[in-house]
Coordinates of C-alpha atoms and ligand atoms in Angstrom, one line a residue:
X290 CA -19.9 9.5 -9.6
X291 CA -16.2 8.8 -11.3
X292 CA -13.2 7.7 -8.7
X293 CA -10.6 8.2 -11.1
X294 CA -7.6 9.2 -9.3
X295 CA -5.4 12.0 -10.9
X296 CA -1.4 12.0 -9.6
X297 CA -0.4 15.6 -7.6
X298 CA -0.9 16.0 -3.7
X299 CA -3.2 19.1 -4.2
X300 CA -5.9 16.2 -6.2
X301 CA -6.0 14.0 -2.8
X302 CA -6.2 16.5 -0.3
X303 CA -9.3 17.6 -2.5
X304 CA -10.7 14.0 -2.4
X305 CA -9.7 14.2 1.0
X306 CA -11.8 16.5 1.8
X307 CA -14.4 15.9 -0.3
X308 CA -14.9 12.4 1.6
X309 CA -14.6 13.6 5.2
X310 CA -18.5 14.3 6.0
X311 CA -18.3 10.6 5.5
X312 CA -16.2 9.0 7.3
X313 CA -18.3 8.8 10.4
X314 CA -20.9 6.7 10.7
X315 CA -21.5 6.3 7.1
X316 CA -18.4 5.1 6.5
X317 CA -18.8 2.1 9.1
X318 CA -22.8 1.2 7.9
X319 CA -22.1 1.4 4.3
X320 CA -18.4 0.1 3.8
X321 CA -18.7 -3.5 3.1
X322 CA -20.7 -2.4 0.0
X323 CA -19.3 -3.2 -3.3
X324 CA -21.8 -0.3 -6.0
X325 CA -19.5 -1.2 -9.1
X326 CA -17.1 1.1 -10.1
X327 CA -19.4 4.2 -11.0
X328 CA -20.0 5.2 -7.7
X329 CA -16.9 4.4 -4.8
X330 CA -19.5 7.2 -2.6
X331 CA -19.3 4.6 0.4
X332 CA -15.9 4.7 0.7
X333 CA -12.6 7.4 0.7
X334 CA -10.5 5.5 -2.3
X335 CA -7.5 7.4 -1.0
X336 CA -5.8 4.7 -1.1
X337 CA -3.5 5.4 -4.2
X338 CA -2.5 8.9 -2.4
X339 CA -1.5 7.5 1.0
X340 CA 0.7 4.2 -1.0
X341 CA 3.0 7.0 -2.4
X342 CA 2.3 9.7 0.9
X343 CA 1.1 12.0 -1.6
X344 CA -0.9 12.7 1.7
X345 CA -0.1 11.1 4.8
X346 CA -2.6 9.0 7.1
X347 CA -1.4 11.2 10.6
X348 CA -2.5 14.1 7.3
X349 CA -6.6 11.9 7.1
X350 CA -6.5 11.3 10.6
X351 CA -6.5 15.1 12.1
X352 CA -8.8 15.7 9.2
X353 CA -11.8 13.3 9.8
X354 CA -10.7 13.6 14.0
X355 CA -11.4 17.2 13.0
X356 CA -15.4 16.7 11.3
X357 CA -16.1 14.1 13.5
X358 CA -16.1 12.1 17.3
X359 CA -13.3 8.9 17.4
X360 CA -16.6 6.3 18.1
X361 CA -18.3 8.2 15.2
X362 CA -14.9 7.6 13.1
X363 CA -13.4 5.0 14.8
X364 CA -14.6 1.8 11.8
X365 CA -12.8 5.1 8.9
X366 CA -8.9 5.3 11.3
X367 CA -8.8 1.4 11.8
X368 CA -9.3 0.9 7.9
X369 CA -6.2 3.5 8.0
X370 CA -4.0 2.0 10.7
X371 CA -4.7 -1.3 9.4
X372 CA -2.1 -0.2 6.4
X373 CA 0.2 1.5 9.0
X374 CA 0.1 -2.3 10.9
X375 CA 0.9 -4.7 7.9
X376 CA 3.9 -1.8 6.0
X377 CA 5.3 -2.5 10.3
X378 CA 4.7 -5.3 10.0
X379 CA 6.7 -6.5 6.9
X380 CA 9.1 -3.8 7.8
X381 CA 10.7 -6.4 11.1
X382 CA 9.3 -9.5 8.9
X383 CA 11.4 -7.8 5.5
X384 CA 12.0 -12.0 4.3
X385 CA 8.0 -12.6 4.3
X386 CA 8.3 -10.1 0.9
X387 CA 11.9 -12.5 -0.9
X388 CA 10.0 -15.2 0.8
X389 CA 7.3 -13.9 -1.7
X390 CA 9.7 -13.5 -4.4
X391 CA 11.1 -16.5 -5.0
X392 CA 7.6 -18.4 -4.5
X393 CA 6.3 -16.1 -7.5
X394 CA 9.4 -17.3 -9.5
X395 CA 8.9 -20.5 -8.7
X396 CA 4.8 -20.4 -9.0
X397 CA 6.1 -18.3 -12.4
X398 CA 8.0 -21.1 -14.1
X399 CA 4.9 -24.5 -13.0
X400 CA 2.2 -22.1 -15.7
X401 CA 5.1 -22.9 -18.2
X402 CA 5.1 -26.6 -16.9
X403 CA 1.5 -26.7 -16.8
X404 CA -0.7 -25.9 -19.3
X405 CA -4.4 -26.5 -17.8
X406 CA -2.8 -24.3 -14.7
X407 CA -1.9 -22.0 -17.5
X408 CA -5.2 -22.3 -18.9
X409 CA -6.6 -21.2 -15.9
X410 CA -4.4 -17.8 -15.3
X411 CA -4.6 -17.4 -18.5
X412 CA -8.8 -17.1 -18.2
X413 CA -8.2 -15.2 -14.2
X414 CA -6.3 -12.2 -15.4
X415 CA -8.3 -11.5 -18.7
X416 CA -12.0 -12.1 -16.8
X417 CA -12.9 -15.4 -18.9
X418 CA -13.5 -17.3 -16.1
X419 CA -17.3 -17.3 -16.4
X420 CA -18.1 -16.6 -12.7
X421 CA -19.5 -12.7 -13.8
X422 CA -18.2 -11.5 -10.4
X423 CA -15.2 -12.8 -10.6
X424 CA -14.7 -11.3 -14.3
X425 CA -15.8 -7.5 -13.2
X426 CA -13.2 -7.4 -10.7
X427 CA -10.9 -8.3 -12.4
X428 CA -11.5 -6.1 -16.3
X429 CA -12.4 -3.3 -13.5
X430 CA -8.7 -4.1 -12.2
X431 CA -7.0 -4.0 -15.0
X432 CA -8.8 -0.9 -16.7
X433 CA -9.0 1.3 -13.5
X434 CA -6.0 -0.1 -11.1
X435 CA -9.0 -0.1 -8.1
X436 CA -10.8 -2.6 -7.3
X437 CA -12.8 -2.3 -3.3
X438 CA -12.1 -3.7 -0.6
X439 CA -14.8 -6.3 0.5
X440 CA -14.5 -7.2 -3.7
X441 CA -10.1 -7.5 -3.3
X442 CA -10.7 -10.1 -0.6
X443 CA -13.9 -11.9 -2.9
X444 CA -11.8 -11.5 -5.4
X445 CA -8.5 -13.5 -3.5
X446 CA -10.4 -15.9 -2.1
X447 CA -11.9 -17.0 -5.5
X448 CA -8.3 -17.1 -7.0
X449 CA -7.1 -19.5 -4.6
X450 CA -10.6 -21.3 -3.8
X451 CA -12.5 -21.9 -6.6
X452 CA -9.8 -21.6 -8.8
X453 CA -7.0 -23.5 -7.2
X454 CA -4.7 -20.8 -8.7
X455 CA -1.2 -20.1 -7.2
X456 CA -1.9 -17.0 -4.6
X457 CA 1.0 -15.9 -5.5
X458 CA 0.4 -15.3 -8.8
X459 CA -3.2 -13.5 -7.4
X460 CA -0.6 -10.8 -5.4
X461 CA 1.3 -9.8 -8.4
X462 CA -1.8 -9.7 -11.3
X463 CA -2.8 -7.5 -7.9
X464 CA 0.2 -5.7 -7.8
X465 CA 0.7 -4.9 -11.6
X466 CA -2.5 -3.8 -11.7
X467 CA -3.1 -1.8 -7.9
X468 CA -3.0 2.0 -8.2
X469 CA -1.9 1.5 -4.6
X470 CA -0.6 -1.9 -5.5
X471 CA 2.2 -2.0 -2.4
X472 CA 4.2 -5.0 -1.1
X473 CA 2.7 -5.1 2.8
X474 CA -0.8 -4.3 1.8
X475 CA -1.0 -6.9 -0.6
X476 CA 0.9 -9.2 -0.6
X477 CA -0.2 -9.9 3.2
X478 CA -4.0 -9.5 2.6
X479 CA -3.2 -12.6 0.4
X480 CA -1.8 -14.4 2.5
X481 CA -4.3 -13.6 5.3
X482 CA -6.9 -14.6 2.6
X483 CA -4.8 -17.7 2.0
X484 CA -4.8 -18.4 5.9
X485 CA -1.4 -18.2 5.9
X486 CA -1.0 -14.5 8.1
X487 CA -3.6 -15.7 10.6
X488 CA -2.5 -20.0 10.8
X489 CA -5.0 -21.9 9.5
X490 CA -8.4 -18.6 9.3
X491 CA -8.7 -18.7 6.2
X492 CA -11.5 -16.0 4.3
X493 CA -13.8 -17.8 2.0
X494 CA -16.1 -15.9 -0.3
X495 CA -20.0 -17.4 -0.1
X496 CA -21.9 -16.5 -2.8
X497 CA -25.0 -14.7 -0.3
X498 CA -22.4 -12.6 0.7
X499 CA -21.4 -11.0 -3.0
X500 CA -25.5 -11.0 -3.1
X501 CA -25.9 -8.8 -0.4
X502 CA -22.9 -6.7 -0.6
X503 CA -23.1 -6.3 -4.5
X504 CA -27.3 -5.3 -3.9
X505 CA -28.1 -8.3 -6.1
X506 CA -25.5 -7.3 -9.2
X507 CA -23.6 -10.7 -8.7
X508 CA -24.7 -13.9 -7.8
X509 CA -22.6 -16.8 -7.9
X510 CA -24.5 -19.3 -6.6
X511 CA -23.5 -22.2 -7.8
X512 CA -20.1 -21.6 -8.8
X513 CA -17.5 -20.9 -6.1
X514 CA -16.2 -23.9 -2.9
X515 CA -17.5 -22.9 -0.3
X516 CA -15.6 -25.6 2.2
X517 CA -11.6 -25.1 1.5
X518 CA -9.6 -25.4 3.5
X519 CA -7.1 -23.5 3.8
X520 CA -3.7 -23.4 2.5
X521 CA -1.0 -24.7 3.8
X522 CA 2.7 -22.9 4.8
X523 CA 5.2 -21.7 7.3
X524 CA 4.3 -19.3 10.3
X525 CA 5.9 -16.8 9.3
X526 CA 9.5 -15.8 11.0
X527 CA 9.7 -13.8 14.2
X528 CA 9.7 -10.0 14.1
X529 CA 13.0 -8.0 13.4
X530 CA 13.5 -4.9 15.6
X531 CA 13.1 -2.3 14.0
X532 CA 16.4 -0.1 13.1
X533 CA 16.2 2.9 16.4
X534 CA 14.9 6.3 13.6
X535 CA 18.0 8.6 13.6
X536 CA 17.3 12.6 13.2
X537 CA 18.8 14.9 10.8
X538 CA 22.3 17.1 12.6
X539 CA 21.0 20.4 13.1
X540 CA 22.7 23.0 11.0
X541 CA 23.9 20.0 8.1
X542 CA 23.6 21.1 4.6
X543 CA 21.6 18.8 2.9
X544 CA 20.6 16.9 0.1
X545 CA 17.1 15.5 0.3
X546 CA 16.5 12.3 -1.8
X547 CA 13.3 11.5 -3.0
X548 CA 11.5 7.4 -4.0
X549 CA 7.4 6.4 -4.9
X550 CA 7.1 5.3 -1.8
X551 CA 7.2 9.2 0.3
X552 CA 6.6 11.6 -2.0
X553 CA 6.2 14.8 0.5
X554 CA 9.1 16.1 1.3
X555 CA 7.5 19.2 2.6
X556 CA 6.2 16.8 5.3
X557 CA 9.5 14.8 6.4
X558 CA 10.8 15.0 9.9
X559 CA 13.4 17.9 8.9
X560 CA 14.5 21.8 8.8
X561 CA 13.3 23.1 5.0
X562 CA 16.4 25.7 6.5
X563 CA 18.9 22.3 5.5
X564 CA 17.6 21.6 2.3
X565 CA 20.1 22.9 -0.5
X566 CA 18.6 19.9 -2.7
X567 CA 16.3 17.2 -3.5
X568 CA 17.2 14.6 -6.2
X569 CA 14.0 12.8 -7.2
X570 CA 14.1 8.6 -8.4
X571 CA 12.6 8.0 -11.2
X572 CA 9.7 5.3 -10.7
X573 CA 10.8 2.1 -9.7
X574 CA 10.4 -0.5 -12.8
X575 CA 12.0 -3.5 -10.7
X576 CA 9.3 -5.3 -10.8
X577 CA 8.6 -6.6 -13.4
X578 CA 5.2 -6.4 -15.8
X579 CA 3.7 -3.0 -13.2
X580 CA 0.5 -1.7 -16.0
X581 CA 0.7 1.2 -18.6
X582 CA -1.8 2.9 -15.2
X583 CA 0.7 1.5 -12.1
X584 CA 3.8 3.4 -14.6
X585 CA 1.9 6.3 -15.1
X586 CA -0.4 7.2 -12.6
X587 CA 3.7 6.9 -11.0
X588 CA 5.3 9.2 -12.5
X589 CA 2.9 12.1 -12.5
X590 CA 3.2 11.7 -8.9
X591 CA 7.2 11.8 -9.2
X592 CA 6.3 15.1 -11.6
X593 CA 4.3 16.7 -9.1
X594 CA 6.8 16.3 -6.7
X595 CA 9.1 17.5 -8.5
X596 CA 7.2 21.1 -8.9
X597 CA 6.1 21.4 -5.5
X598 CA 9.5 20.4 -3.8
X599 CA 10.6 23.2 -5.8
X600 CA 7.6 25.9 -4.5
X601 CA 8.4 24.5 -1.4
X602 CA 11.9 24.3 -0.5
X603 CA 13.3 27.3 -3.1
X604 CA 16.5 24.9 -4.5
X605 CA 17.7 22.7 -6.8
X606 CA 14.5 19.9 -8.1
X607 CA 16.3 17.5 -9.7
X608 CA 14.9 14.7 -11.8
X609 CA 16.8 11.9 -11.9
X610 CA 17.0 9.1 -15.1
X611 CA 18.0 6.5 -13.6
X612 CA 18.5 4.7 -9.8
X613 CA 22.5 5.9 -10.1
X614 CA 23.8 7.9 -8.2
X615 CA 26.1 9.7 -10.2
X616 CA 23.2 12.8 -10.5
X617 CA 22.3 12.8 -6.8
X618 CA 26.5 13.3 -5.9
X619 CA 27.1 16.1 -8.6
X620 CA 23.9 17.4 -7.1
X621 CA 25.4 17.1 -3.6
X622 CA 28.9 18.3 -4.9
X623 CA 27.5 21.8 -6.5
X624 CA 25.5 22.2 -3.5
X625 CA 28.0 21.9 -0.7
X626 CA 26.2 18.7 0.8
X627 CA 28.4 15.5 2.6
X628 CA 24.8 13.9 3.3
X629 CA 21.8 12.5 1.7
X630 CA 19.3 12.0 3.5
X631 CA 15.6 10.1 2.5
X632 CA 12.1 9.1 4.0
X633 CA 12.4 5.8 5.5
X634 CA 12.6 3.4 2.6
X635 CA 10.0 0.0 3.1
X636 CA 10.6 -2.6 2.3
X637 CA 10.0 -4.8 -1.1
X638 CA 11.4 -3.2 -4.5
X639 CA 12.0 0.3 -3.9
X640 CA 14.1 -1.1 -0.6
X641 CA 16.2 -2.8 -3.0
X642 CA 16.9 0.1 -5.2
X643 CA 17.9 1.9 -2.5
X644 CA 20.3 -0.5 -0.9
X645 CA 21.5 -1.2 -4.3
X646 CA 21.4 3.1 -4.6
X647 CA 23.8 3.5 -1.4
X648 CA 26.7 0.9 -2.2
X649 CA 26.9 2.8 -5.2
X650 CA 27.7 5.7 -2.9
X651 CA 31.1 4.7 -1.6
X652 CA 33.8 6.9 -2.2
X653 CA 32.0 9.2 -2.8
X654 CA 32.3 11.0 1.0
X655 CA 28.2 11.7 0.4
X656 CA 26.3 9.7 3.3
X657 CA 23.5 8.5 2.6
X658 CA 20.4 8.6 5.9
X659 CA 17.1 7.4 6.1
X660 CA 14.2 9.0 8.5
X661 CA 11.2 7.9 10.0
X662 CA 7.9 9.8 10.5
X663 CA 6.8 9.8 13.5
X664 CA 3.5 8.0 12.5
X665 CA 5.1 4.9 12.0
X666 CA 7.9 5.2 14.9
X667 CA 4.8 5.4 17.7
X668 CA 2.6 2.7 15.5
X669 CA 5.4 0.5 14.1
X670 CA 6.6 -0.8 17.5
X671 CA 2.7 -2.2 18.2
X672 CA 2.9 -4.1 14.7
X673 CA 4.6 -7.4 16.0
X674 CA 1.6 -9.9 16.5
X675 CA -1.7 -9.3 15.3
X676 CA -3.7 -6.2 14.4
X677 CA -5.8 -6.2 17.8
X678 CA -2.2 -5.5 19.2
X679 CA -2.0 -2.0 17.1
X680 CA -5.7 -1.7 17.3
X681 CA -5.8 -1.1 21.0
X682 CA -4.0 1.4 20.7
X683 CA -5.2 3.8 18.2
X684 CA -6.9 6.5 20.8
X685 CA -3.7 6.3 22.6
X686 CA -1.1 6.8 20.4
X687 CA -3.3 9.6 18.0
X688 CA -3.0 12.0 21.6
X689 CA 0.1 11.3 21.4
X690 CA 1.2 12.5 18.2
X691 CA -1.1 15.2 19.2
X692 CA -4.0 14.5 17.0
X693 CA -7.0 14.9 19.1
Ligands
LIG909 C1 -6.9 -9.3 -1.5 C2 -6.2 -7.3 -1.2 C3 -4.6 -6.7 -1.7 C4 -5.2 -5.7 -1.1 N1 -4.1 -5.1 -2.3 C5 -4.4 -4.0 -1.3 C6 -2.3 -3.0 -2.1 O1 -1.8 -3.5 -3.0 N2 -2.3 -1.3 -1.0 C7 -3.5 -1.2 -0.4 O2 -3.2 0.3 -0.1 N3 -4.9 -2.1 0.3 C8 -4.3 -2.7 -0.5 N4 -5.7 -3.1 0.0 C9 -6.4 -3.6 0.9 C10 -7.6 -2.0 1.0 O3 -8.9 -3.0 -0.2 C11 -7.4 -1.8 0.1 O4 -6.8 0.2 0.6 C12 -8.4 0.1 0.3 O5 -9.9 -0.4 -0.4 C13 -8.2 1.1 -0.5 O6 -9.5 1.3 -0.9 P1 -10.1 3.1 -0.3 O7 -9.2 4.1 -0.6 O8 -11.1 3.7 -0.9 O9 -10.3 2.7 1.2 P2 -11.2 3.6 1.9 O10 -12.1 2.1 2.6 O11 -11.5 4.2 2.4 O12 -9.8 3.2 3.5 C14 -9.1 3.7 4.1 C15 -7.5 4.5 4.1 O13 -7.5 3.3 4.3 C16 -6.4 2.2 4.3 N5 -7.3 0.5 3.6 C17 -8.0 0.8 3.6 N6 -8.3 -0.7 3.6 C18 -7.1 -1.5 4.7 C19 -7.0 -2.6 4.7 N7 -7.8 -3.6 4.8 N8 -5.3 -2.8 4.5 C20 -4.7 -1.6 5.0 N9 -5.0 -1.0 4.4 C21 -6.2 -0.4 4.3 C22 -6.7 2.4 3.0 O14 -4.7 2.7 3.4 C23 -7.6 2.9 2.3 O15 -7.0 4.1 1.3 C24 -6.0 -5.2 0.0 C25 -7.1 -5.9 0.3 C26 -6.5 -7.3 0.0 C27 -7.7 -8.0 0.9

């Protein structure tokens, strides 16, 4: 089975429909096996769609619960909620993202100054370390944009503890190449493997575990550092308060501003009748070095969204060539609208781009506002400490959201 992802909502929905029968106990039993890139039947490969909200977490959970009891699908639903947990956690600690970027820059400088590190890094990202499993995953990442969850854990662990490379460089390699590359899930998962998220608790890749869960495809016996110390790092800052979600005043005409973090404006918590125009930001290239396949996926996903928005809202839809606000301002003026509405922009490159965009609206008479999805509003307040606080609230929260 191929897992090539086509960047369209329809394909995400089809993939979901096909996966639903396997989301129950079959998933719980088999999800940890990395069966190789030709067989991803034990996992959903929905992450590129969820990452860009071409499909929503609520849609996924609703579909799964229409076919399984929550007791059978709890593992799968928990995994979906890991994404929500990471997003909510970073939203409440935005400095963890800016600290990551600053540390990444220092580590990139070190690469230029320390030849041995540069050689080891070049071998790692080319898949030429001599550790067969690691090399295969590096190549899978750069050719397909997808790596199985367990392999991501092994890969990150080997990167830090066996190859002794800085975690930020590994996180950046993933972020630039994954179709689901996400500032929260990726950065925080790397920190988790390092022992920086739960201080002192790191994830150690072991040859025997790799042999078992790759069904013997790989066996790096004797090649891994299986007794490393966790990385040292400062404690994460305390959680900040989440902003109170806003809602669009009833009856006020609005123009939607869509960015690649939430590509289903037809499902935003707004009244479609108020929408007089839709402006779509282009793919955000502010993070340097995004792979061609990532840019192509995002660009096509945005084009798919423009086509859907046109059909759904039946109003003018404009694809902006740059993140400058002139086009959106012109659209608002042409439609007699003074408010631009966007779905909450998460911490990461989009946030930085959006904040700059809003600043440049100053003096135009156009105001910007963000609306938050019910899913995020329901779960994020629990994402302040460990995952457990989210996990224990899953059934009651799904009930509150009307999903079970
Ligand atoms: C080092 C490392 C880096 C990662 N980077 C990313 C990333 O950039 N973007 C990303 O979406 N996920 C990331 N993950 C989490 C996870 O590996 C992927 O979400 C998952 O492998 C996607 O495959 P799937 O859709 O087949 O998952 P499934 O097993 O089918 O799970 C369903 C959905 O749940 C979510 N999910 C599953 N596991 C996790 C998890 N551990 N953390 C967060 N969400 C999860 C995803 O949205 C996924 O599509 C990372 C994990 C590690 C260990």
